[in-house]
Tab-separated table of C-alpha atoms and ligand atoms in Angstrom:
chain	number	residue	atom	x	y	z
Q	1	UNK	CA	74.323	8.055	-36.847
Q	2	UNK	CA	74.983	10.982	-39.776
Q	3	UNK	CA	74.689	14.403	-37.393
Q	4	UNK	CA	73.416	17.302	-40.000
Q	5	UNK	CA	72.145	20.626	-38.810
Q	6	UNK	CA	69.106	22.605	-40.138
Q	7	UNK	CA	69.558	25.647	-41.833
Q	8	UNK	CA	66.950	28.275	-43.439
Q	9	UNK	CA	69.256	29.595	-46.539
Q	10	UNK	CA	71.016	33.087	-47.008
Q	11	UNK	CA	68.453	34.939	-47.375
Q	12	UNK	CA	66.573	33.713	-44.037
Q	13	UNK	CA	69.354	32.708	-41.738
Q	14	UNK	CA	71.760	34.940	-39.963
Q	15	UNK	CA	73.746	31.601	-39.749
Q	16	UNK	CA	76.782	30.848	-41.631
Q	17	UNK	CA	77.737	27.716	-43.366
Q	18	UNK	CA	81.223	28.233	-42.690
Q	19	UNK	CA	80.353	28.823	-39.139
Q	20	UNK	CA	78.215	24.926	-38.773
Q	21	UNK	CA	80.919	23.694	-41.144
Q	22	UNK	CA	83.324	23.992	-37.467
Q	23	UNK	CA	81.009	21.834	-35.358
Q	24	UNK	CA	82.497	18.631	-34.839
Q	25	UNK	CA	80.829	16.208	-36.827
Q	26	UNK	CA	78.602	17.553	-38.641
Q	27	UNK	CA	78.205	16.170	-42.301
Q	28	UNK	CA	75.517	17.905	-43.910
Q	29	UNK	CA	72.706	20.752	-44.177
Q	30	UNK	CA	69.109	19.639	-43.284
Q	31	UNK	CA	67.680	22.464	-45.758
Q	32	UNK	CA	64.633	23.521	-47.966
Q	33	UNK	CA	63.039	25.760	-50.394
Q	34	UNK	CA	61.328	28.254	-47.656
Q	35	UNK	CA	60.313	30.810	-50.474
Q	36	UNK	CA	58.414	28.162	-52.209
Q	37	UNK	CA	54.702	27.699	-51.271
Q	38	UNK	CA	53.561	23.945	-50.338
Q	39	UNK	CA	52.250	22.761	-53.567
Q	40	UNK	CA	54.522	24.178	-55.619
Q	41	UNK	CA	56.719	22.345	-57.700
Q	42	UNK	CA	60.448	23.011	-57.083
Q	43	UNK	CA	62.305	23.697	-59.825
Q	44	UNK	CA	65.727	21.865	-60.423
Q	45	UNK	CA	67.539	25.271	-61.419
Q	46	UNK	CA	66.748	26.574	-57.853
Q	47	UNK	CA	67.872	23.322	-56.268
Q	48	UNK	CA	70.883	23.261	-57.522
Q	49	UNK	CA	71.475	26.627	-56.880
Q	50	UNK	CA	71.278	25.726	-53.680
Q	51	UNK	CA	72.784	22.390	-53.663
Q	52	UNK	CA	75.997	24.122	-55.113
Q	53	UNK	CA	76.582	26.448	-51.953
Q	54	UNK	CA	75.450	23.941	-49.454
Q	55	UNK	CA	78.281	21.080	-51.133
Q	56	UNK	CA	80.739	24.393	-51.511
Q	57	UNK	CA	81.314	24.472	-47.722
Q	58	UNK	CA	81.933	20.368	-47.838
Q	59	UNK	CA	78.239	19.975	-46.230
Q	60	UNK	CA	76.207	17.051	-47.941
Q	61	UNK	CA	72.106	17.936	-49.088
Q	62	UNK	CA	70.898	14.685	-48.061
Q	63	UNK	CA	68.234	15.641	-45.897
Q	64	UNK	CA	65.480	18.271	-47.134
Q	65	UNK	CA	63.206	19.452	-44.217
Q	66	UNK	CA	60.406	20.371	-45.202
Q	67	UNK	CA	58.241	19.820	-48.518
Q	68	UNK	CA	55.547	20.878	-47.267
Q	69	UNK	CA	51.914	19.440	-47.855
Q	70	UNK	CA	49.252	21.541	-49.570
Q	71	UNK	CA	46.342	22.284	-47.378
Q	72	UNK	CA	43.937	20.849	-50.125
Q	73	UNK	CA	45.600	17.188	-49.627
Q	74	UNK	CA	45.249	17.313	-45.633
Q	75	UNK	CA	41.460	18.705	-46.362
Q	76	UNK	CA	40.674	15.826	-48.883
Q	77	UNK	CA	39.596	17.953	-51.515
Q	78	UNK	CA	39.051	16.949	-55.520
Q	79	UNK	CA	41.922	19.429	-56.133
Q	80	UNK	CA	44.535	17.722	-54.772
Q	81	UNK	CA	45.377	15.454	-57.150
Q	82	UNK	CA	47.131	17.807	-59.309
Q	83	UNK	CA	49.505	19.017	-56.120
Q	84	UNK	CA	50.347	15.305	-55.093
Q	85	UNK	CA	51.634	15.399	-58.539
Q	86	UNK	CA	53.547	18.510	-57.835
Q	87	UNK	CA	54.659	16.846	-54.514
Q	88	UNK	CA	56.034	13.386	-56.710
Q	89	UNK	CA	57.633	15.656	-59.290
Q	90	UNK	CA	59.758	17.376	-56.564
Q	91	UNK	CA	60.559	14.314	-55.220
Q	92	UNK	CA	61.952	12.921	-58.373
Q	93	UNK	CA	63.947	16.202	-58.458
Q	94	UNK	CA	65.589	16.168	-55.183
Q	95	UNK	CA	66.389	12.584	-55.844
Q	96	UNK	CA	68.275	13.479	-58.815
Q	97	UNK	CA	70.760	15.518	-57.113
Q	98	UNK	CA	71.374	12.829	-53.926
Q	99	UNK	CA	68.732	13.742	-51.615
Q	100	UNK	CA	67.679	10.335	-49.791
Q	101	UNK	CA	64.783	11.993	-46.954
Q	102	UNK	CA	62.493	13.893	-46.749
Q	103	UNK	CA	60.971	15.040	-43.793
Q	104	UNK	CA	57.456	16.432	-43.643
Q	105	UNK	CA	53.962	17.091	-41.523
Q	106	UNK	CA	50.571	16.264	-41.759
Q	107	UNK	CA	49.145	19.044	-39.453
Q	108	UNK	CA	46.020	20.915	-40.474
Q	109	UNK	CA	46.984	24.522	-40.821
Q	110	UNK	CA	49.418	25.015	-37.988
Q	111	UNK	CA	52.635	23.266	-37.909
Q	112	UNK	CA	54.575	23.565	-34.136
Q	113	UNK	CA	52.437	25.939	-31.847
Q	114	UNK	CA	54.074	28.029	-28.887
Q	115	UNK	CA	52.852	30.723	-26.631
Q	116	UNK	CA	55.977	32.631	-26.612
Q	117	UNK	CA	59.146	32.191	-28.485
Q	118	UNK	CA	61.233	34.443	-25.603
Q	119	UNK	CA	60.439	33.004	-22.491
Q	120	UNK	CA	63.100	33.788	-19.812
Q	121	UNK	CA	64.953	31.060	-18.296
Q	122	UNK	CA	66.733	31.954	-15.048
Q	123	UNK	CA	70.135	32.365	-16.256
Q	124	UNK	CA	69.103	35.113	-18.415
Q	125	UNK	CA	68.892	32.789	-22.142
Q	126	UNK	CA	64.990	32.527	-23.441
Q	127	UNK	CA	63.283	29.734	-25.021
Q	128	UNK	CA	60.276	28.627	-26.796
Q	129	UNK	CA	57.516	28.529	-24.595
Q	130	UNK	CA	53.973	26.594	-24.349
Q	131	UNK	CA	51.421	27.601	-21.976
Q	132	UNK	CA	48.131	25.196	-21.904
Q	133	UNK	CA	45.620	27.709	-20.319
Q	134	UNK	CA	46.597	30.605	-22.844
Q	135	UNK	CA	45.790	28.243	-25.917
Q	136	UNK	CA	42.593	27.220	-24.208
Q	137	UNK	CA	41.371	30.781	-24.783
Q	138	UNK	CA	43.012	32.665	-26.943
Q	139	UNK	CA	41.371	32.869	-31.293
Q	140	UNK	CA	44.628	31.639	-33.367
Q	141	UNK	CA	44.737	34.412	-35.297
Q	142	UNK	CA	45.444	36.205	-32.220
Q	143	UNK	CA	48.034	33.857	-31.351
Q	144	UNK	CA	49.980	34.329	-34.530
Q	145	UNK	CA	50.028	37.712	-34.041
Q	146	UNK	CA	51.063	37.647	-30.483
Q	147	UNK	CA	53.617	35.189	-31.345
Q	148	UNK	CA	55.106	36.545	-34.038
Q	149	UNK	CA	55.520	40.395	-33.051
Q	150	UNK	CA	58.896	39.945	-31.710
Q	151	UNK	CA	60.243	37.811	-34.520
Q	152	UNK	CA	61.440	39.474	-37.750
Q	153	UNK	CA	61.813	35.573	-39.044
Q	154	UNK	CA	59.334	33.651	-41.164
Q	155	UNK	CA	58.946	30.657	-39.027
Q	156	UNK	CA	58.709	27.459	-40.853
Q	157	UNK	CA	54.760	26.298	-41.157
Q	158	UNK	CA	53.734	29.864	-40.118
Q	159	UNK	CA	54.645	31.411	-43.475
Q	160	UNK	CA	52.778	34.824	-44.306
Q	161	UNK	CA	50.934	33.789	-47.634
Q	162	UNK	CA	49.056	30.877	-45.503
Q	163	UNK	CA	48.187	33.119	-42.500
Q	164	UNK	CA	46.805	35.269	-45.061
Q	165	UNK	CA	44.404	32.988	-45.848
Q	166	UNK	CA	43.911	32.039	-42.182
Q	167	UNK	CA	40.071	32.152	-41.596
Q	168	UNK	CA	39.382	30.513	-44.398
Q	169	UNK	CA	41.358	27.279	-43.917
Q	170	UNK	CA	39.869	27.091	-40.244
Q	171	UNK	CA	36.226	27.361	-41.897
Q	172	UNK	CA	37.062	23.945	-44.452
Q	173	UNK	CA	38.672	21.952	-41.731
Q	174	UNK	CA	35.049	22.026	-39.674
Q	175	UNK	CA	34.742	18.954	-42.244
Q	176	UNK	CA	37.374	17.135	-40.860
Q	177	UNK	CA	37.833	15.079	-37.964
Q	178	UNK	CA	40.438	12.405	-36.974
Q	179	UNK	CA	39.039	9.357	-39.242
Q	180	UNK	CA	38.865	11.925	-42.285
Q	181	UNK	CA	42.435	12.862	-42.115
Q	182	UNK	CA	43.885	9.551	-41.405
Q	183	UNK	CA	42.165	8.830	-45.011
Q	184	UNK	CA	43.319	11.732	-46.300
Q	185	UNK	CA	47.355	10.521	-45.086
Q	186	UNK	CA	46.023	7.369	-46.932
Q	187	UNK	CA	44.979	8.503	-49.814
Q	188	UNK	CA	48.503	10.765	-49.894
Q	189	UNK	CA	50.773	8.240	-48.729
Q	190	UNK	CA	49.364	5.820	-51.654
Q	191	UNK	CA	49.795	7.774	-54.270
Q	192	UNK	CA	53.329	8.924	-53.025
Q	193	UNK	CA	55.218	6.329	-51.393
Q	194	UNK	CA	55.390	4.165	-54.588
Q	195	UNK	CA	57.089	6.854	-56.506
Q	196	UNK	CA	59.510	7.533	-53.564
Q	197	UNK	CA	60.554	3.856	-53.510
Q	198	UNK	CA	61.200	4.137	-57.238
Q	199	UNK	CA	63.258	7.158	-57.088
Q	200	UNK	CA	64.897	6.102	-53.680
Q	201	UNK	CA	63.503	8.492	-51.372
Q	202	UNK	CA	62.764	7.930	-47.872
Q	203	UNK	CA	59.732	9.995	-46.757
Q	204	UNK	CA	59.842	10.869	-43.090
Q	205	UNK	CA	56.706	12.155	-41.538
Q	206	UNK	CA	57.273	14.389	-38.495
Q	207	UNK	CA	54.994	13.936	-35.000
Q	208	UNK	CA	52.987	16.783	-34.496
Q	209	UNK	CA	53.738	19.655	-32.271
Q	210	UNK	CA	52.243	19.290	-29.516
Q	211	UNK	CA	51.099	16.026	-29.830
Q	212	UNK	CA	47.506	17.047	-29.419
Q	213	UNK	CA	44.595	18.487	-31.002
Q	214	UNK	CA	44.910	22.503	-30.617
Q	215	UNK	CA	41.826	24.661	-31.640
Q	216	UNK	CA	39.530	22.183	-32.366
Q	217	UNK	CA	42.088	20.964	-34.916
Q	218	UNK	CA	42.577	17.310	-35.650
Q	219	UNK	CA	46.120	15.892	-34.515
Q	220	UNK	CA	47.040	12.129	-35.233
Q	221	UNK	CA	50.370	11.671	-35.693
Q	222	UNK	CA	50.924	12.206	-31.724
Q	223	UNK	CA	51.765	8.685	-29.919
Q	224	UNK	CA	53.695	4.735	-30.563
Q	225	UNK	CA	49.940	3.590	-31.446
Q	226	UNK	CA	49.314	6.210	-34.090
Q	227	UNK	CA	52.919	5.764	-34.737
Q	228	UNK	CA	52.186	2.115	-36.045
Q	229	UNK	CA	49.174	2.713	-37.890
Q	230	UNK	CA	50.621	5.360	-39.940
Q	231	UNK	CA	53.457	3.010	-41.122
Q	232	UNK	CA	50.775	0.584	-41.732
Q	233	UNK	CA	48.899	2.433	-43.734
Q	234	UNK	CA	51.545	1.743	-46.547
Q	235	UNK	CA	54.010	-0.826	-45.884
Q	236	UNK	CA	57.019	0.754	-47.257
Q	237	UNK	CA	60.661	1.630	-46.069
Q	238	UNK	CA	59.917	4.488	-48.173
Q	239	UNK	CA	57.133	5.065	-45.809
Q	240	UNK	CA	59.233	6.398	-43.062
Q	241	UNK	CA	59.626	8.526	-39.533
Q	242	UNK	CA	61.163	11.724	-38.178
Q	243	UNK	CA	61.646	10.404	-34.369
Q	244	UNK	CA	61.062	14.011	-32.487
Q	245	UNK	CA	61.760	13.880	-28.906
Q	246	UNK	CA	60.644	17.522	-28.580
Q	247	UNK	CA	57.333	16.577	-30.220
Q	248	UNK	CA	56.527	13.150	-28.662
Q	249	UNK	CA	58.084	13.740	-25.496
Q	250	UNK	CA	55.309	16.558	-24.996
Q	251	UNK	CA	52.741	13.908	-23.291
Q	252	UNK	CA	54.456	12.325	-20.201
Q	253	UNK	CA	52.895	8.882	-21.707
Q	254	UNK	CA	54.987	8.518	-24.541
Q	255	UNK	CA	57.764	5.799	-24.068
Q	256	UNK	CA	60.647	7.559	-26.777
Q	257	UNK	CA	63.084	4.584	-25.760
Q	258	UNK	CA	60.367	2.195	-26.646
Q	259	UNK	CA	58.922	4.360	-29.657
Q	260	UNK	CA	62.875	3.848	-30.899
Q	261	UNK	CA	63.169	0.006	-30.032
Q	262	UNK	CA	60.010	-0.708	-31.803
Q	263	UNK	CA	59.776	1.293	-34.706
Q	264	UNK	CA	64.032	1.544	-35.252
Q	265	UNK	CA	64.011	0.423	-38.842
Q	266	UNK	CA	62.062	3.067	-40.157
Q	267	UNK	CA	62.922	6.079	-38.368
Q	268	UNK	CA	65.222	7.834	-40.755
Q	269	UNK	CA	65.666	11.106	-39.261
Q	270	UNK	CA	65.722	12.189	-35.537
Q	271	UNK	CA	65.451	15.899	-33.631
Q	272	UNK	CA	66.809	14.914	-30.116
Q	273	UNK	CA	66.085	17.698	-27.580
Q	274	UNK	CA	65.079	18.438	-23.949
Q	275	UNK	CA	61.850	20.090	-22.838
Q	276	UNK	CA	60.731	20.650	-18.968
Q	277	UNK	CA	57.190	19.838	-18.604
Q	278	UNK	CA	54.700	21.414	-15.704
Q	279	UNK	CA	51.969	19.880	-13.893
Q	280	UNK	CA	49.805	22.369	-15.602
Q	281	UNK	CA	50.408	21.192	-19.203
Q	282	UNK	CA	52.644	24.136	-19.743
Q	283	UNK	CA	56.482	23.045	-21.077
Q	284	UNK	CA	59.504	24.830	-21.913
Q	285	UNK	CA	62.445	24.002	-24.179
Q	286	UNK	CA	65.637	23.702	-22.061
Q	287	UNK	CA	68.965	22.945	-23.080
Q	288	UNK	CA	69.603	19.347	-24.740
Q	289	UNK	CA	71.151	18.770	-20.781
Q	290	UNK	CA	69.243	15.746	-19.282
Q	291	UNK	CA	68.535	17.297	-15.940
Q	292	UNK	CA	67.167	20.180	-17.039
Q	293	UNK	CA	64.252	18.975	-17.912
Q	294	UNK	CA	62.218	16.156	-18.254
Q	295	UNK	CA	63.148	13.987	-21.581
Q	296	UNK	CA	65.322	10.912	-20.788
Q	297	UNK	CA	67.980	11.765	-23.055
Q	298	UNK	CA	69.928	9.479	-22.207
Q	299	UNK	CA	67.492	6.436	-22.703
Q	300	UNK	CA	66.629	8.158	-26.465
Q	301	UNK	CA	70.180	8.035	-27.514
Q	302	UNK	CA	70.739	4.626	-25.692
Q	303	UNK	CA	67.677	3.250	-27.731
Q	304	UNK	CA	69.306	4.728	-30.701
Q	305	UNK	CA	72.310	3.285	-29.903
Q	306	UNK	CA	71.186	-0.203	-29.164
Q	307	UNK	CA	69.433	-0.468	-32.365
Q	308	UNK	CA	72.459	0.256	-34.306
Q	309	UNK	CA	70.791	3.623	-35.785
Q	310	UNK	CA	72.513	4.909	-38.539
Q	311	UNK	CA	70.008	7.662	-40.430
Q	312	UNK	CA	69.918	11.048	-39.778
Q	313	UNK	CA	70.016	13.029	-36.218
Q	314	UNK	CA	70.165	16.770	-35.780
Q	315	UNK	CA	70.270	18.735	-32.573
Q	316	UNK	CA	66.609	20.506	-32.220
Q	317	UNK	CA	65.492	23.922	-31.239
Q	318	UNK	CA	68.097	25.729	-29.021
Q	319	UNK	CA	67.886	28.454	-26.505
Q	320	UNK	CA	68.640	32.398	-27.357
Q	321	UNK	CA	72.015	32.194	-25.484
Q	322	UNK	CA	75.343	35.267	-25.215
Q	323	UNK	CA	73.379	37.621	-27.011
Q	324	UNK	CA	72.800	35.747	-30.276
Q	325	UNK	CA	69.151	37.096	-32.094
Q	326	UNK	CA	68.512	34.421	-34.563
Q	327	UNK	CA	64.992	32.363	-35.330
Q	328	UNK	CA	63.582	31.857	-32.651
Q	329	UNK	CA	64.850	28.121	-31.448
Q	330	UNK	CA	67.354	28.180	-34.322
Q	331	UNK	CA	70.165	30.189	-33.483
Q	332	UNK	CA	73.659	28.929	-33.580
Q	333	UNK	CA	75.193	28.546	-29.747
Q	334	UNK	CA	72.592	26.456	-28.270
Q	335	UNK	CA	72.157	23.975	-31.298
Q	336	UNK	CA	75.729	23.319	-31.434
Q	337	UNK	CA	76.036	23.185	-27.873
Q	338	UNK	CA	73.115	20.794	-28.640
Q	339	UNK	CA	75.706	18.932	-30.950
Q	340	UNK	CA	78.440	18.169	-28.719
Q	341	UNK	CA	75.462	17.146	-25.907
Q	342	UNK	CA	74.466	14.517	-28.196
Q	343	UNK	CA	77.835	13.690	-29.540
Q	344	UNK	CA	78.723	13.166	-25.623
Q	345	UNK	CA	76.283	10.758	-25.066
Q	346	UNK	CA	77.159	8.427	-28.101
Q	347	UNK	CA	80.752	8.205	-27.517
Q	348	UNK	CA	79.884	7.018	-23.997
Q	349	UNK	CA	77.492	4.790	-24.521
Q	350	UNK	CA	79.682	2.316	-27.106
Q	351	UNK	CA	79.619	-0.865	-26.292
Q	352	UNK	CA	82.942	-1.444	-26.625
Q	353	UNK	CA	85.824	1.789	-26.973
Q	354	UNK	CA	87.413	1.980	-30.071
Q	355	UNK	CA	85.576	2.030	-33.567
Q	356	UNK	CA	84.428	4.904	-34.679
Q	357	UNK	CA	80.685	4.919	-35.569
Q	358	UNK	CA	80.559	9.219	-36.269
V	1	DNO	C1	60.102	22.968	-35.874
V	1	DNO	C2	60.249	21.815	-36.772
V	1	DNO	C3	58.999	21.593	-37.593
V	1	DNO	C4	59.267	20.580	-38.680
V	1	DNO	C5	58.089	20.261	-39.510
V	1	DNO	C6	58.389	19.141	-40.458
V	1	DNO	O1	61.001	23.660	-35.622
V	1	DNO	O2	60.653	20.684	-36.127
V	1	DNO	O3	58.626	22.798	-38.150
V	1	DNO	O4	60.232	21.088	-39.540
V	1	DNO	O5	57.003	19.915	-38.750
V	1	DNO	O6	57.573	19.258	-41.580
C-alpha cells in the first residue's frame, strides 16, 4: 500500500508540508483545487502551481481528492453536458502532470453530515460527532449554521458559494429519488469513464457519509450491494472505489473485510478510521485504536493485506488532540498518530518478516 495524507493547500491548512513530510512513510499529498467551484474547469497553470510545492517537499500529487461533481449532473438536468465536459477536460489535465486517481462523491447537495464537529471525548480531545435524533428534526440550513459556527474552515462539500444557494438545490432534488440518480451516475459514469481509461485515470467514487438518506435526500452509494452495481454500471478499472471505513462502517451491517475481499481489484484509494457507534444511531469518531470503538480495524487492514492491496491508503479524520485548532477532523496529531496505527498493523500482519511492502 502507497500511505499519502490529505491536505487543503496554504491558504486553507494550518498544516505544513514539511511537517507531514516527517511521518514515516508517507509518499505523497492527497490534494485539490478547494477555491475552484465543482464544474469548473481547472486550469493547468494553477495545477502546476500547486504540483510544484507539493513535489518541492519530495511529496508525490498522485491522488487528487476531490473534483467535485456539479449539482446539475447529480440532478439530471439538460445543462450538464457542458460541465461533464468541464469534468473530462480536468481530468485530461491532472493526467498530464502524473495524477493516476481521483476520488469523488455522488451525494445530492451535502457531502459528510455531522451534528457537531467538537464533541468531547473523556480525555479532554473532541471529535466529529453524529447524533440521529438531532438530524431527525432539525431544517439543514439550520444545521449548517449550527455546525459551522465554531469552525473558521471551509469544510470540503460545505463550501459557502453552494450553501448560498441552499434552498434552491433542496427545491430541484424533490425530482429525484433513488432510481433517478442511479441514472444520473449512469449517464455520468458513461460519458466519463471512457475518457479516464484513455488518459489513465482511475476514478474513485467515495461511499456516502452516512451511508443513508438524510433530509429526504437520496443516498446510494451506502452498502457491498450498491457497491457492485455501481461498478457495474460501467465495467471499467477506470471505474473505480474509495474503500471508506468511516463511511461504510456507519451501518453495523456492512461487512468492510468482505466489501475489501470482494471488490479488492478496484478499490484504488482507502480512508481507514475508527468510529464508536450507539444503540441510538448516534456515532463518534475515535482514534484509529481498534478498541475504541467499533470498526474491526484489524480485519480491514487484514483484508487489505490478504488481497495484496497496493493503491492508495490515507489515515482519515483525526481527533482535536494537545491543543492543536485545525479543520475540524483534519488536524495534524491525530492523523499521523492515525499513520503509525495503520502502519502498525501492516508490519504485523506480513505473512512472512522480511520484505518490505511500504
Ligand atoms: C470527508 C471526506 C469527504 C470526501 C468526499 C470525496 O472528510 O472523506 O469529504 O473527501 O466525499 O469526494
Amino acid at each position: 500500500m502507497e500511505m499519502v495524507f490529505r491536505w487543503f493547500g496554504e491558504e486553507n491548512d494550518h498544516v505544513k508540508l514539511e511537517h507531514i513530510r516527517q511521518i514515516p512513510g508517507v509518499k505523497g499529498i492527497v490534494w485539490s483545487l478547494h477555491h475552484v467551484a465543482a464544474g469548473e474547469r481547472w486550469s493547468i497553470e494553477e495545477i502546476k502551481a500547486e504540483q510544484q510545492k507539493i513535489e518541492s517537499h519530495g511529496l508525490h500529487i498522485e491522488v487528487v481528492e476531490s473534483v467535485n461533481i456539479h449539482e446539475d449532473i447529480k440532478l439530471g438536468l439538460p445543462t450538464r453536458d457542458q460541465y461533464i465536459e468541464h469534468y473530462i477536460e480536468t481530468m485530461q489535465e491532472l493526467a498530464k502532470v502524473g495524477v493516476k486517481v481521483i476520488c469523488y462523491n455522488f451525494m445530492p447537495v451535502f457531502d459528510w453530515i455531522r451534528t457537531d464537529l467538537k464533541k468531547e471525548l473523556e480525555d479532554g480531545s473532541t471529535a466529529l460527532f453524529y447524533e440521529k435524533q438531532l438530524i431527525e428534526g432539525i431544517e439543514p440550513t439550520e444545521l449548517v449554521n449550527r455546525v459551522l459556527q465554531d469552525s473558521s474552515f471551509t469544510l470540503p462539500g460545505w463550501e459557502p458559494e453552494r450553501l448560498e444557494q441552499l434552498k434552491e438545490i433542496l427545491a430541484a432534488y424533490k425530482e429525484v429519488n433513488e432510481d433517478k440518480l442511479w441514472e444520473n451516475l449512469k449517464y455520468f459514469l458513461e460519458a466519463v469513464v471512457p475518457a479516464a481509461e484513455t488518459c489513465g485515470i482511475k476514478l474513485a467514487i467515495h461511499p456516502d457519509d452516512p451511508p443513508w438518506p438524510v433530509f429526504g435526500l437520496p443516498r446510494i452509494i451506502v452498502n457491498e450491494e450498491n457497491l457492485g452495481r455501481l461498478l457495474g454500471l460501467v465495467d471499467s478499472p477506470s471505474n473505480g472505489l474509495t474503500f471508506c471505513s468511516g463511511s461504510l462502517g456507519a451501518n453495523p451491517t456492512n461487512d468492510l473485510p468482505a466489501i475489501i475481499r470482494t471488490y479488492g481489484d478496484r478499490i484504488h484509494f482507502a480512508h481507514v478510521r475508527n468510529l464508536k457507534r450507539y444503540e441510538n444511531g448516534d456515532f463518534i469518531e475515535t482514534s484509529h485504536k481498534m478498541s475504541e470503538g467499533s470498526v474491526d480495524m484489524v480485519g480491514v487492514m487484514k483484508a487489505f493485506r490478504d488481497i495484496g492491496y497496493t493503491g492508495y491508503i490515507r489515515p482519515d479524520h483525526g481527533r482535536d488532540i494537545w491543543g492543536e485548532v485545525g479543520r475540524p477532523g483534519y488536524g495534524l496529531y491525530d492523523r499521523a498518530l492515525g499513520v503509525m496505527y495503520l502502519w502498525g498493523l501492516w508490519d504485523a500482519l506480513k505473512s512472512t518478516g522480511g520484505e518490505e511492502n511500504a
